[in-house]
XYZ file of C-alpha atoms in Angstrom:
726
model
C -146.140 -41.460 32.848
C -143.641 -43.005 30.964
C -143.270 -46.603 30.550
C -139.755 -48.205 31.243
C -138.081 -49.762 28.221
C -138.711 -53.333 27.114
C -135.898 -55.311 28.150
C -133.782 -56.996 25.348
C -134.811 -60.341 24.185
C -131.486 -62.842 24.327
C -133.327 -65.144 22.092
C -131.385 -66.298 19.221
C -132.584 -65.081 15.815
C -133.703 -67.798 13.265
C -131.018 -68.887 11.328
C -131.947 -69.869 7.599
C -131.120 -73.447 7.069
C -127.823 -73.828 5.161
C -128.613 -75.045 1.463
C -127.917 -78.709 0.998
C -124.802 -79.669 -1.029
C -126.889 -80.283 -4.371
C -128.193 -76.913 -4.087
C -125.091 -75.374 -3.635
C -123.909 -77.318 -6.871
C -126.945 -76.471 -8.881
C -126.321 -72.733 -8.058
C -122.803 -72.559 -8.803
C -123.144 -74.433 -12.054
C -125.913 -72.210 -13.062
C -123.626 -69.142 -12.137
C -120.668 -70.519 -13.950
C -122.726 -72.041 -16.847
C -120.355 -71.297 -19.464
C -117.145 -72.469 -17.592
C -119.317 -75.734 -16.831
C -120.181 -76.552 -20.356
C -116.752 -75.579 -21.759
C -115.452 -78.128 -19.046
C -117.756 -80.820 -20.083
C -116.763 -80.140 -23.580
C -113.253 -80.606 -23.021
C -113.843 -83.760 -21.104
C -115.560 -85.094 -24.136
C -112.679 -84.660 -26.360
C -109.962 -85.719 -23.781
C -112.309 -89.152 -23.355
C -112.297 -89.640 -27.302
C -108.566 -88.799 -27.395
C -107.622 -91.319 -24.781
C -110.020 -94.104 -26.328
C -108.173 -93.783 -29.523
C -104.664 -93.746 -28.050
C -105.040 -96.900 -26.013
C -106.719 -99.035 -28.681
C -109.821 -100.137 -27.420
C -110.433 -104.094 -27.744
C -113.728 -105.946 -27.661
C -114.357 -109.608 -28.015
C -116.908 -112.365 -27.322
C -114.398 -115.077 -26.022
C -116.104 -116.814 -23.337
C -113.840 -118.885 -20.673
C -115.493 -121.269 -17.978
C -112.616 -122.170 -15.732
C -112.880 -125.649 -14.283
C -115.566 -126.704 -17.046
C -115.182 -129.815 -19.161
C -115.102 -127.775 -22.293
C -112.043 -125.747 -20.751
C -110.640 -128.799 -19.356
C -110.792 -130.482 -22.744
C -109.669 -127.506 -24.689
C -106.506 -127.212 -22.296
C -105.690 -131.404 -22.653
C -105.989 -130.704 -26.602
C -103.896 -127.835 -26.900
C -101.166 -129.546 -24.669
C -101.094 -132.851 -26.492
C -101.290 -131.566 -29.818
C -101.162 -127.550 -30.211
C -101.871 -127.686 -34.015
C -105.131 -129.445 -33.144
C -106.353 -126.763 -30.875
C -105.479 -123.811 -33.202
C -108.293 -121.236 -34.259
C -109.646 -122.048 -37.573
C -112.608 -122.124 -39.586
C -114.372 -123.722 -43.013
C -114.436 -122.247 -46.443
C -117.317 -123.920 -48.293
C -117.704 -124.332 -51.938
C -121.076 -125.081 -53.568
C -122.348 -125.186 -57.426
C -125.622 -125.369 -58.489
C -125.170 -127.674 -61.213
C -122.674 -130.729 -61.590
C -119.715 -130.799 -59.220
C -117.138 -129.020 -57.524
C -114.662 -131.222 -58.679
C -115.567 -129.996 -62.342
C -113.703 -127.025 -61.573
C -110.427 -128.642 -60.135
C -108.049 -126.102 -61.416
C -110.076 -123.255 -59.745
C -110.307 -125.127 -56.887
C -106.456 -125.871 -56.198
C -105.567 -122.381 -57.093
C -108.163 -121.109 -54.551
C -106.599 -123.466 -51.766
C -102.971 -122.364 -52.820
C -103.996 -118.578 -52.291
C -105.253 -119.580 -48.822
C -102.483 -121.341 -48.066
C -100.239 -118.291 -48.751
C -102.330 -115.888 -46.475
C -100.785 -114.361 -43.470
C -101.341 -116.297 -40.191
C -102.452 -119.224 -41.947
C -100.920 -122.454 -40.540
C -102.890 -125.039 -42.442
C -105.407 -125.845 -45.267
C -106.873 -129.111 -45.312
C -108.043 -131.161 -48.123
C -111.359 -130.536 -49.036
C -114.573 -132.376 -47.702
C -116.860 -133.235 -50.582
C -120.684 -133.914 -50.166
C -122.231 -137.379 -51.695
C -123.692 -135.822 -54.830
C -120.370 -133.536 -55.123
C -121.982 -130.121 -55.340
C -120.749 -129.011 -51.827
C -117.307 -129.217 -50.445
C -115.401 -127.523 -47.801
C -111.812 -127.155 -46.348
C -110.506 -126.434 -42.598
C -108.391 -123.517 -42.419
C -106.317 -123.002 -39.241
C -104.407 -119.812 -38.135
C -101.593 -118.792 -35.579
C -103.847 -116.482 -33.641
C -107.458 -115.570 -32.540
C -109.413 -114.768 -35.488
C -111.019 -111.632 -33.839
C -107.411 -110.337 -33.528
C -107.089 -110.231 -37.100
C -109.692 -107.667 -37.966
C -112.592 -107.201 -40.201
C -110.347 -105.962 -42.859
C -108.651 -109.506 -43.309
C -112.005 -110.460 -45.054
C -110.711 -108.755 -48.318
C -107.598 -111.303 -48.152
C -110.010 -113.956 -47.867
C -111.982 -112.851 -50.882
C -109.055 -112.329 -53.047
C -107.795 -115.957 -52.023
C -110.880 -117.269 -53.121
C -111.484 -115.289 -56.140
C -110.690 -118.234 -58.770
C -113.109 -120.305 -57.258
C -115.642 -117.578 -57.872
C -114.623 -116.659 -61.187
C -115.196 -120.257 -61.955
C -118.808 -120.191 -61.012
C -118.322 -121.750 -57.869
C -120.293 -120.216 -54.961
C -117.908 -119.492 -51.698
C -119.216 -119.054 -47.917
C -116.950 -118.698 -44.527
C -118.288 -121.052 -42.022
C -117.330 -122.074 -38.289
C -115.253 -119.403 -36.507
C -114.681 -117.417 -39.527
C -117.646 -115.455 -38.969
C -115.455 -113.523 -36.162
C -113.579 -112.165 -39.357
C -116.238 -112.011 -42.049
C -118.949 -110.392 -39.880
C -119.017 -106.689 -40.234
C -118.822 -104.860 -36.751
C -122.498 -103.855 -35.880
C -122.813 -100.116 -37.051
C -125.893 -98.797 -34.826
C -125.483 -95.329 -36.097
C -128.491 -95.103 -37.945
C -130.423 -96.718 -35.243
C -128.818 -94.077 -32.689
C -129.770 -91.208 -35.301
C -133.478 -92.840 -35.162
C -133.511 -92.773 -31.573
C -132.652 -89.316 -30.938
C -134.879 -88.124 -34.014
C -137.806 -89.863 -32.075
C -136.750 -88.512 -28.620
C -136.531 -85.078 -30.041
C -140.088 -85.222 -31.452
C -141.149 -86.877 -27.915
C -139.350 -83.521 -26.090
C -140.882 -80.897 -28.245
C -144.646 -82.017 -27.958
C -143.776 -82.480 -24.306
C -142.216 -79.166 -23.438
C -143.637 -77.024 -26.259
C -140.339 -75.315 -27.411
C -137.558 -75.852 -29.116
C -134.881 -74.803 -26.405
C -136.544 -76.787 -23.776
C -136.531 -79.890 -26.042
C -133.111 -79.536 -27.066
C -131.420 -79.269 -23.622
C -132.118 -82.456 -22.220
C -131.063 -84.162 -25.783
C -127.739 -82.223 -26.026
C -126.712 -82.682 -22.322
C -127.340 -86.546 -22.609
C -125.640 -86.581 -25.863
C -122.529 -85.078 -24.060
C -122.954 -87.468 -20.965
C -123.122 -90.537 -23.263
C -120.148 -89.256 -25.548
C -118.113 -89.273 -22.522
C -119.257 -92.140 -21.191
C -118.337 -93.851 -24.755
C -114.909 -92.665 -24.281
C -114.040 -93.853 -20.592
C -115.465 -97.306 -21.711
C -113.220 -97.273 -24.726
C -110.361 -96.229 -22.303
C -111.192 -99.070 -19.633
C -111.352 -101.259 -22.568
C -107.438 -100.800 -23.210
C -107.014 -102.952 -20.045
C -110.202 -105.024 -19.916
C -111.686 -106.759 -22.896
C -115.451 -105.852 -23.126
C -118.137 -107.683 -25.309
C -118.612 -106.532 -28.514
C -121.936 -105.366 -27.752
C -120.641 -103.313 -24.959
C -120.735 -99.904 -26.690
C -124.045 -100.189 -28.111
C -125.438 -101.307 -24.696
C -123.829 -98.500 -22.966
C -125.022 -96.023 -25.786
C -128.585 -97.417 -25.192
C -128.941 -97.299 -21.621
C -126.857 -94.066 -21.220
C -128.921 -92.446 -23.908
C -132.460 -93.485 -22.329
C -131.304 -92.675 -18.657
C -129.663 -89.428 -19.573
C -132.632 -87.897 -21.335
C -134.996 -89.111 -18.462
C -132.932 -87.471 -15.861
C -132.542 -84.068 -17.765
C -136.206 -84.262 -18.564
C -136.924 -84.663 -14.707
C -134.815 -81.583 -13.985
C -135.981 -79.416 -16.597
C -139.833 -80.079 -15.906
C -139.180 -79.136 -12.192
C -137.027 -76.059 -13.393
C -140.167 -74.878 -15.578
C -142.472 -75.221 -12.719
C -140.544 -72.998 -10.271
C -140.073 -70.681 -13.144
C -143.985 -70.538 -13.599
C -144.308 -70.218 -9.637
C -142.099 -67.125 -9.643
C -138.679 -68.054 -8.687
C -135.865 -66.195 -10.768
C -133.804 -68.549 -12.972
C -130.807 -69.093 -10.398
C -132.797 -69.797 -7.435
C -134.875 -71.970 -9.535
C -131.828 -74.113 -10.707
C -130.755 -74.471 -7.110
C -134.032 -75.626 -5.975
C -134.388 -77.764 -8.753
C -131.094 -79.743 -8.344
C -131.999 -79.867 -4.690
C -135.253 -81.082 -5.003
C -135.105 -83.685 -8.237
C -131.169 -83.911 -7.917
C -131.363 -86.285 -4.882
C -133.854 -88.648 -6.812
C -131.553 -88.868 -9.936
C -128.747 -89.778 -7.424
C -130.914 -92.741 -5.535
C -132.166 -93.651 -9.389
C -128.674 -93.801 -11.056
C -127.412 -95.473 -7.512
C -130.026 -98.026 -8.124
C -129.395 -98.670 -11.751
C -125.698 -99.185 -10.946
C -126.338 -101.404 -8.325
C -128.416 -103.426 -10.451
C -125.713 -103.709 -13.203
C -122.802 -104.168 -11.486
C -124.858 -107.340 -9.669
C -123.949 -108.935 -12.535
C -120.639 -109.575 -11.494
C -122.222 -112.005 -9.060
C -122.622 -114.630 -11.664
C -119.067 -115.069 -11.908
C -119.032 -114.588 -15.609
C -116.413 -111.965 -16.640
C -117.990 -111.297 -20.027
C -121.274 -110.802 -18.356
C -119.728 -108.794 -15.632
C -118.042 -106.415 -17.785
C -121.267 -105.523 -19.852
C -122.710 -104.340 -16.579
C -119.582 -102.336 -15.790
C -119.934 -100.759 -19.308
C -123.463 -99.905 -18.883
C -122.792 -98.635 -15.332
C -120.039 -96.135 -16.831
C -122.454 -94.774 -18.775
C -125.300 -94.543 -16.416
C -122.906 -92.926 -13.974
C -121.288 -90.221 -16.472
C -124.871 -89.429 -17.639
C -126.018 -88.918 -14.020
C -123.308 -86.562 -13.263
C -124.136 -84.747 -16.487
C -127.588 -84.409 -15.258
C -126.444 -83.068 -12.033
C -123.590 -80.369 -13.325
C -124.129 -79.844 -16.827
C -128.127 -79.876 -17.215
C -128.094 -76.810 -14.282
C -125.750 -75.305 -16.394
C -127.897 -75.279 -19.417
C -130.934 -74.133 -17.360
C -128.572 -71.158 -16.016
C -127.564 -70.342 -19.245
C -130.878 -70.362 -20.664
C -132.939 -69.055 -17.683
C -136.153 -67.820 -18.915
C -135.629 -68.070 -22.637
C -136.378 -71.862 -21.794
C -139.751 -71.057 -24.087
C -137.919 -69.518 -26.845
C -139.273 -70.718 -30.098
C -142.524 -72.309 -28.933
C -144.329 -74.974 -31.096
C -147.486 -74.382 -28.968
C -148.895 -71.775 -27.059
C -149.063 -72.655 -23.226
C -145.619 -74.259 -21.896
C -146.193 -77.372 -19.951
C -144.187 -78.269 -16.570
C -145.093 -80.616 -14.041
C -148.602 -79.384 -13.756
C -151.243 -77.629 -15.788
C -153.795 -76.844 -12.790
C -155.846 -78.701 -10.442
C -158.344 -79.641 -12.848
C -156.245 -81.082 -15.775
C -156.321 -84.446 -17.103
C -153.926 -85.922 -14.584
C -155.885 -84.733 -11.330
C -158.961 -86.149 -13.108
C -157.385 -89.346 -13.792
C -156.065 -89.790 -10.259
C -159.392 -89.033 -8.655
C -160.914 -91.973 -10.945
C -158.205 -94.219 -9.910
C -158.936 -93.380 -6.379
C -162.941 -94.031 -6.736
C -162.270 -97.539 -8.280
C -158.852 -98.910 -7.313
C -159.854 -102.689 -7.334
C -160.668 -102.196 -11.051
C -157.735 -100.774 -12.105
C -155.580 -102.996 -10.205
C -157.506 -106.020 -11.613
C -157.238 -104.853 -15.335
C -153.214 -104.126 -14.974
C -152.577 -107.452 -13.142
C -154.225 -109.396 -15.688
C -152.453 -107.790 -18.908
C -149.280 -108.544 -16.967
C -149.929 -111.802 -16.218
C -151.021 -112.541 -19.753
C -148.061 -110.897 -21.377
C -145.931 -113.446 -19.136
C -147.646 -116.556 -20.257
C -145.151 -117.438 -23.050
C -142.276 -117.139 -20.355
C -142.819 -120.898 -19.254
C -141.949 -122.028 -22.796
C -138.517 -120.245 -22.126
C -135.756 -121.877 -23.848
C -132.107 -120.870 -23.483
C -129.528 -121.217 -26.304
C -127.019 -119.837 -28.576
C -127.701 -117.915 -31.612
C -126.057 -119.718 -34.624
C -125.025 -118.625 -38.104
C -128.367 -120.042 -39.407
C -129.733 -116.962 -37.778
C -127.786 -114.566 -40.097
C -129.458 -112.680 -42.803
C -130.278 -114.404 -45.801
C -127.685 -114.050 -48.532
C -124.676 -113.274 -46.460
C -121.675 -115.496 -46.684
C -122.178 -117.147 -43.006
C -125.504 -117.854 -43.672
C -124.599 -119.674 -47.065
C -121.928 -121.832 -45.744
C -124.463 -122.950 -42.843
C -127.212 -123.665 -44.976
C -124.827 -125.425 -47.968
C -123.178 -127.641 -45.257
C -126.729 -128.278 -43.610
C -128.373 -129.321 -46.801
C -125.776 -131.849 -48.307
C -125.339 -135.336 -47.477
C -122.429 -137.481 -46.581
C -119.609 -137.355 -44.052
C -119.140 -134.191 -42.699
C -122.183 -132.575 -43.611
C -125.732 -132.443 -42.368
C -127.024 -129.732 -39.648
C -125.265 -131.177 -36.815
C -121.953 -130.378 -38.971
C -122.156 -126.568 -38.099
C -121.709 -127.640 -34.385
C -119.896 -130.650 -33.787
C -118.821 -131.789 -30.327
C -115.077 -132.698 -29.941
C -114.483 -135.558 -27.678
C -111.219 -135.500 -25.900
C -110.278 -138.562 -23.970
C -107.557 -138.058 -21.160
C -105.669 -141.504 -21.649
C -103.002 -140.465 -18.467
C -104.672 -143.326 -15.994
C -106.114 -145.567 -18.549
C -106.105 -149.163 -17.762
C -106.825 -150.241 -21.411
C -104.645 -149.571 -24.409
C -105.701 -146.565 -26.749
C -107.224 -148.950 -29.611
C -109.506 -150.586 -26.939
C -110.707 -147.289 -25.518
C -111.410 -146.338 -28.971
C -113.342 -149.542 -29.880
C -115.262 -148.631 -26.887
C -116.119 -145.093 -28.337
C -116.939 -145.918 -31.607
C -118.882 -148.978 -30.529
C -121.086 -147.332 -27.850
C -121.508 -143.624 -28.702
C -123.079 -143.888 -32.623
C -125.828 -145.899 -30.554
C -126.947 -142.692 -28.697
C -130.179 -141.091 -29.714
C -129.336 -137.994 -31.635
C -126.086 -138.667 -32.795
C -125.470 -138.928 -36.636
C -121.911 -140.144 -36.679
C -118.662 -140.521 -34.628
C -115.336 -139.927 -36.328
C -112.613 -142.858 -36.030
C -110.774 -141.614 -32.701
C -107.343 -140.393 -33.388
C -104.310 -140.584 -30.755
C -102.546 -137.341 -30.244
C -98.761 -137.424 -31.220
C -97.588 -137.881 -27.708
C -100.155 -140.518 -27.211
C -101.574 -139.043 -24.325
C -105.103 -138.313 -25.727
C -107.564 -139.600 -28.279
C -109.598 -137.151 -29.992
C -112.934 -137.979 -31.681
C -115.893 -135.898 -33.323
C -119.315 -136.600 -32.473
C -121.801 -135.157 -34.790
C -125.301 -134.444 -33.470
C -128.334 -134.932 -35.993
C -129.483 -131.348 -35.414
C -128.197 -127.987 -35.336
C -126.523 -126.042 -33.120
C -129.153 -123.997 -31.463
C -131.597 -126.789 -31.731
C -133.180 -127.952 -28.393
C -132.468 -131.635 -29.408
C -128.749 -130.820 -29.730
C -128.688 -129.434 -26.129
C -130.260 -132.463 -24.762
C -127.590 -134.659 -26.607
C -125.028 -132.720 -25.186
C -126.608 -133.598 -21.485
C -126.865 -137.024 -22.318
C -123.294 -137.529 -23.720
C -121.903 -135.557 -20.563
C -124.078 -137.247 -17.772
C -124.469 -140.963 -19.359
C -123.240 -142.199 -22.849
C -119.145 -140.996 -22.349
C -119.052 -142.190 -18.933
C -120.681 -145.350 -19.764
C -118.422 -145.834 -22.621
C -115.216 -145.190 -20.903
C -116.289 -147.078 -17.620
C -113.772 -149.483 -16.422
C -111.076 -148.364 -18.942
C -109.510 -145.541 -16.535
C -109.779 -142.887 -19.034
C -111.652 -139.655 -18.883
C -113.632 -137.666 -21.653
C -114.307 -134.118 -21.941
C -116.606 -132.512 -24.542
C -115.192 -129.234 -25.896
C -115.685 -127.251 -28.942
C -117.740 -124.111 -29.434
C -120.885 -125.793 -29.506
C -120.154 -127.745 -25.959
C -118.792 -124.311 -24.768
C -122.214 -122.331 -25.439
C -123.948 -124.958 -23.797
C -122.111 -124.985 -20.662
C -122.247 -121.219 -20.815
C -126.120 -121.638 -20.818
C -126.113 -123.832 -17.943
C -124.058 -121.821 -15.968
C -125.918 -118.804 -16.385
C -129.368 -120.655 -15.775
C -127.781 -121.848 -12.652
C -126.640 -118.375 -11.355
C -129.658 -116.363 -12.252
C -131.406 -116.839 -8.897
C -128.200 -115.292 -7.299
C -128.486 -112.157 -9.367
C -132.164 -111.797 -8.978
C -131.633 -112.377 -5.058
C -129.093 -109.830 -4.993
C -131.004 -107.265 -6.914
C -133.870 -107.591 -4.939
C -132.512 -107.503 -1.699
C -130.443 -104.480 -2.413
C -133.545 -102.665 -3.869
C -135.880 -103.516 -0.754
C -133.101 -102.096 1.569
C -132.580 -98.967 -0.425
C -136.086 -98.356 -0.693
C -136.848 -99.019 2.982
C -134.546 -96.596 4.211
C -135.253 -93.750 1.623
C -139.072 -94.000 2.254
C -139.399 -95.207 5.619
C -141.573 -97.954 4.945
C -141.594 -102.063 4.678
C -145.039 -102.037 2.214
C -143.685 -99.720 -0.445
C -140.243 -101.748 -1.132
C -142.021 -105.146 -0.811
C -144.555 -103.773 -3.411
C -142.137 -102.345 -5.687
C -140.351 -105.604 -5.744
C -142.932 -107.613 -6.366
C -144.677 -105.606 -9.350
C -140.962 -105.092 -10.756
C -140.747 -108.959 -10.987
C -144.093 -108.924 -12.879
C -142.743 -106.179 -15.442
C -139.714 -108.441 -16.151
C -141.641 -111.881 -16.345
C -144.253 -109.927 -18.815
C -140.947 -108.408 -21.224
C -139.435 -112.247 -20.636
C -142.869 -113.380 -22.264
C -142.975 -110.785 -25.350
C -139.242 -111.872 -26.059
C -140.310 -115.692 -26.114
C -143.383 -114.894 -28.415
C -141.465 -112.545 -31.099
C -137.871 -114.549 -31.208
C -139.000 -118.132 -30.118
C -142.165 -118.353 -31.469
C -141.626 -116.286 -34.266
C -144.574 -113.695 -33.918
C -143.646 -110.766 -35.982
C -140.022 -111.811 -36.170
C -140.054 -110.904 -39.605
C -140.404 -107.254 -38.808
C -137.253 -107.091 -36.984
C -135.487 -108.682 -39.925
C -135.218 -112.316 -38.505
C -135.210 -115.234 -41.064
C -136.127 -118.090 -38.591
C -137.239 -118.371 -34.904
C -134.091 -118.497 -32.601
C -133.613 -119.306 -28.760
C -133.395 -116.579 -26.456
C -129.795 -115.926 -26.001
C -128.431 -117.573 -22.805
C -127.109 -114.319 -21.102
C -130.118 -111.918 -22.337
C -132.381 -112.540 -19.475
C -129.731 -112.016 -16.952
C -128.934 -108.838 -18.631
C -132.446 -107.913 -18.988
C -133.411 -108.432 -15.223
C -130.619 -106.136 -13.912
C -131.308 -103.384 -16.426
C -134.959 -103.526 -16.256
C -134.874 -103.643 -12.485
C -132.670 -100.911 -12.288
C -134.923 -98.593 -14.863
C -138.056 -99.648 -13.316
C -136.574 -98.290 -10.074
C -136.000 -94.977 -11.926
C -139.488 -94.329 -12.431
C -140.541 -95.713 -8.943
C -138.293 -93.125 -7.097
C -139.772 -90.478 -9.229
C -142.830 -91.217 -8.686
C -142.825 -92.182 -4.854
C -140.621 -89.134 -3.951
C -143.442 -86.843 -4.764
C -145.954 -88.894 -3.045
C -143.496 -88.831 -0.002
C -143.177 -85.216 -0.328
C -147.160 -84.533 0.106
C -147.435 -87.474 2.724
C -144.893 -86.119 5.130
C -146.555 -82.866 4.533
C -150.204 -83.706 5.042
C -150.078 -87.377 6.318
C -153.177 -87.849 4.027
C -152.358 -90.608 2.005
C -155.261 -90.497 -0.367
C -153.922 -86.843 -0.975
C -150.425 -87.828 -1.487
C -150.931 -90.482 -4.085
C -153.578 -88.333 -6.116
C -150.993 -85.214 -6.115
C -147.933 -87.475 -6.543
C -149.787 -89.372 -9.508
C -151.112 -85.897 -11.033
C -147.726 -84.030 -10.825
C -145.290 -87.088 -12.563
C -147.863 -88.612 -14.760
C -146.843 -86.526 -17.546
C -142.954 -86.347 -17.040
C -143.018 -90.225 -16.563
C -144.939 -90.564 -19.744
C -142.959 -88.544 -21.743
C -139.919 -89.996 -20.395
C -141.235 -93.741 -21.114
C -141.908 -92.461 -24.446
C -138.638 -91.334 -25.024
C -136.930 -94.377 -23.895
C -139.099 -96.564 -25.588
C -138.251 -94.813 -28.755
C -134.520 -95.055 -27.947
C -134.826 -98.818 -27.411
C -136.956 -99.644 -30.094
C -134.218 -97.732 -32.619
C -131.661 -100.149 -31.599
C -134.055 -103.390 -32.841
C -132.922 -102.298 -36.530
C -129.215 -103.553 -35.470
C -127.663 -106.484 -37.213
C -126.745 -108.240 -34.092
C -129.907 -110.351 -32.825
C -128.517 -110.151 -29.179
C -128.888 -106.427 -29.798
C -132.353 -106.746 -31.028
C -133.359 -108.824 -28.214
C -132.044 -106.608 -25.565
C -133.824 -103.665 -27.160
C -137.104 -105.113 -27.814
C -137.380 -106.501 -24.286
C -136.071 -103.212 -22.620
C -138.650 -101.150 -24.645
C -141.464 -103.505 -24.023
C -140.505 -103.514 -20.174
C -140.498 -99.588 -20.109
C -143.858 -99.429 -21.684
C -145.210 -101.636 -19.320
C -143.854 -100.204 -16.310
C -144.222 -96.349 -16.983
C -147.810 -97.226 -18.088
C -149.311 -100.334 -16.203
C -147.174 -100.267 -13.274
C -146.654 -96.909 -12.414
C -149.846 -95.338 -13.642
C -152.378 -97.940 -12.807
C -150.918 -100.776 -10.433
C -149.063 -98.616 -7.660
C -151.559 -95.698 -7.432
C -154.453 -98.344 -6.940
C -152.371 -100.373 -4.351
C -151.606 -97.427 -2.658
C -155.227 -96.314 -2.273
C -156.489 -99.613 -1.087
C -153.611 -100.143 1.748
C -154.190 -96.374 2.935
C -152.004 -95.502 5.653
C -150.630 -99.137 5.781
C -148.428 -97.714 3.094
C -146.237 -96.258 5.425
C -146.002 -98.787 8.083
C -142.299 -99.275 9.718
C -142.166 -100.611 13.054
C -140.597 -98.097 15.523
C -137.570 -100.367 16.710
C -136.557 -100.353 12.853
C -137.406 -96.744 12.342
C -134.738 -95.854 15.203
C -131.985 -98.007 13.678
C -132.424 -97.366 9.998
C -130.117 -94.365 8.561
C -132.239 -91.119 7.866
C -132.496 -89.867 4.414
C -135.190 -88.455 1.865
C -135.195 -88.170 -1.988
């Protein structure tokens, strides 16, 4: 007997999920690898051509609208434009005898200085008590930075008669804007690239795999620098902006490519064909790259909240580099992986290739199990180490690095030392950074001579004042101008204290009842006000970055505990790196190894810059580690297994990435610019501490201790948050 035919099922056939946009992007780049690579090379050429065409300008001028230094400068320029003209000092010194013994050579030099283009005035020389040192003030009709470093040759030609007569010549004051050679960090960049290549060879075990992240990162950084140069045709960036963009872009560019290529090799080992592996890699790790780059960009752009244009634009320059290198990681790297395919292990330098994991019993798995058995031991050791590194932070002193920190033998350092060491009016340490006091007489109730008598009678009694020059009335009679010379150098803590005393008590007391108001101006006053402004706004930057990072991690990882832990640990990392900076630069521990001639204060804006950069970079490692932990957690709901597998899968690649970034940053400590040295060392220390102590010790030990509480999120908040994953 035949059975009736089975009824046709009307149930829909299962439909494969549509690949994500990142998956499709990676697959497209792998299929059209040659065209994608050619497009990036074309963009690279166009970016540098555009940079050259717009004539990028860089400068370090800081303006603080509304500050007393700015108000005083504006008053001075309005009443006597010549007094507010840009200028500097040409300093003369003889080892024996007196400068006056070479009168003919000195007069010839002064005459040549007057004949230089853009020079408006050359003052009569001021001579020290012993006659061995003299200086003359030189005024210009435009900002010195705009004259360019090539103008130094004109200065040298003008001062040649003095040198030929055996007189030493140095350039002081704002002439350093001309005579200091532009920082050439090519050697540092080459050293960083070389060190990164060595680490990549050790990490990947083949020349092809090592070159891919390096070459793609260099192309991305090149495009980023071109874009920064094009933008600099409209906006003026600080002179350190290109170096900062290179340093950050090269570090994150290699790291992003490293994470992608590591997973790509794992998929190849697991049996995927190359194009499938590229698509899966871009979908899996590409989103982590996007979130990591977005976090760095938010942290850097938050610098605009401080209200200081120069610092905000430094953050913008670094952001451009990060965004471009992230774009290269998501398009150029997949194209390179598609082009190379299984030839990724060509030219091996060791027998077995290494991807994410070398098996369930490799060293990282064993380490993860050890941390799981003794979480309290690991947590305590890591916390104590960071706390000890952070101790010098409590001695942090912000300031401005003056010419006294220039390399020994440089003309700027010679001029500084000759003036500081000489005796007599116009000399001494404070003569390298005097305060200009501008007194507004518009509403004065006393004659100008009586106001001047108040100043010359009261101000010299102030502790820390070496002398006060006789006040001079401007040609229009609207202002009085006098110079207050501190007894200490510009970067001294005592000079900063004197500035506060003069501003808050001494000057107001001297002018009390006169109806006149006083404003301290000049480069030293401006730098000290800049320092105070940065110090006051640093908490705002910290708050913005912390809140932004907390919200981002809450949305991504569906937890309140994980982002809170990340914020606290990143604060510890930042504090420890600040402490190392204080110990090296301020206390002088090992500063000779960095080519420093003396201890210096921490440049006022370095902590703010470092916080934004360090926090952004530390979030990179946090996201790459936690994304793998979260993958396993959502699959198994076993916290201990998730933490162990996440640590074992990412420990190797995070360590390699940290070594590469540290090598890149440390290479920039050879820069002649002290600020670049500070940033480079601080970032290198923070990366080392973050990738080792924090990511591989504190994070896993805390997650083992907290168990399922790591993933706690109130149900009402879970319903309201947007859903996304890494």
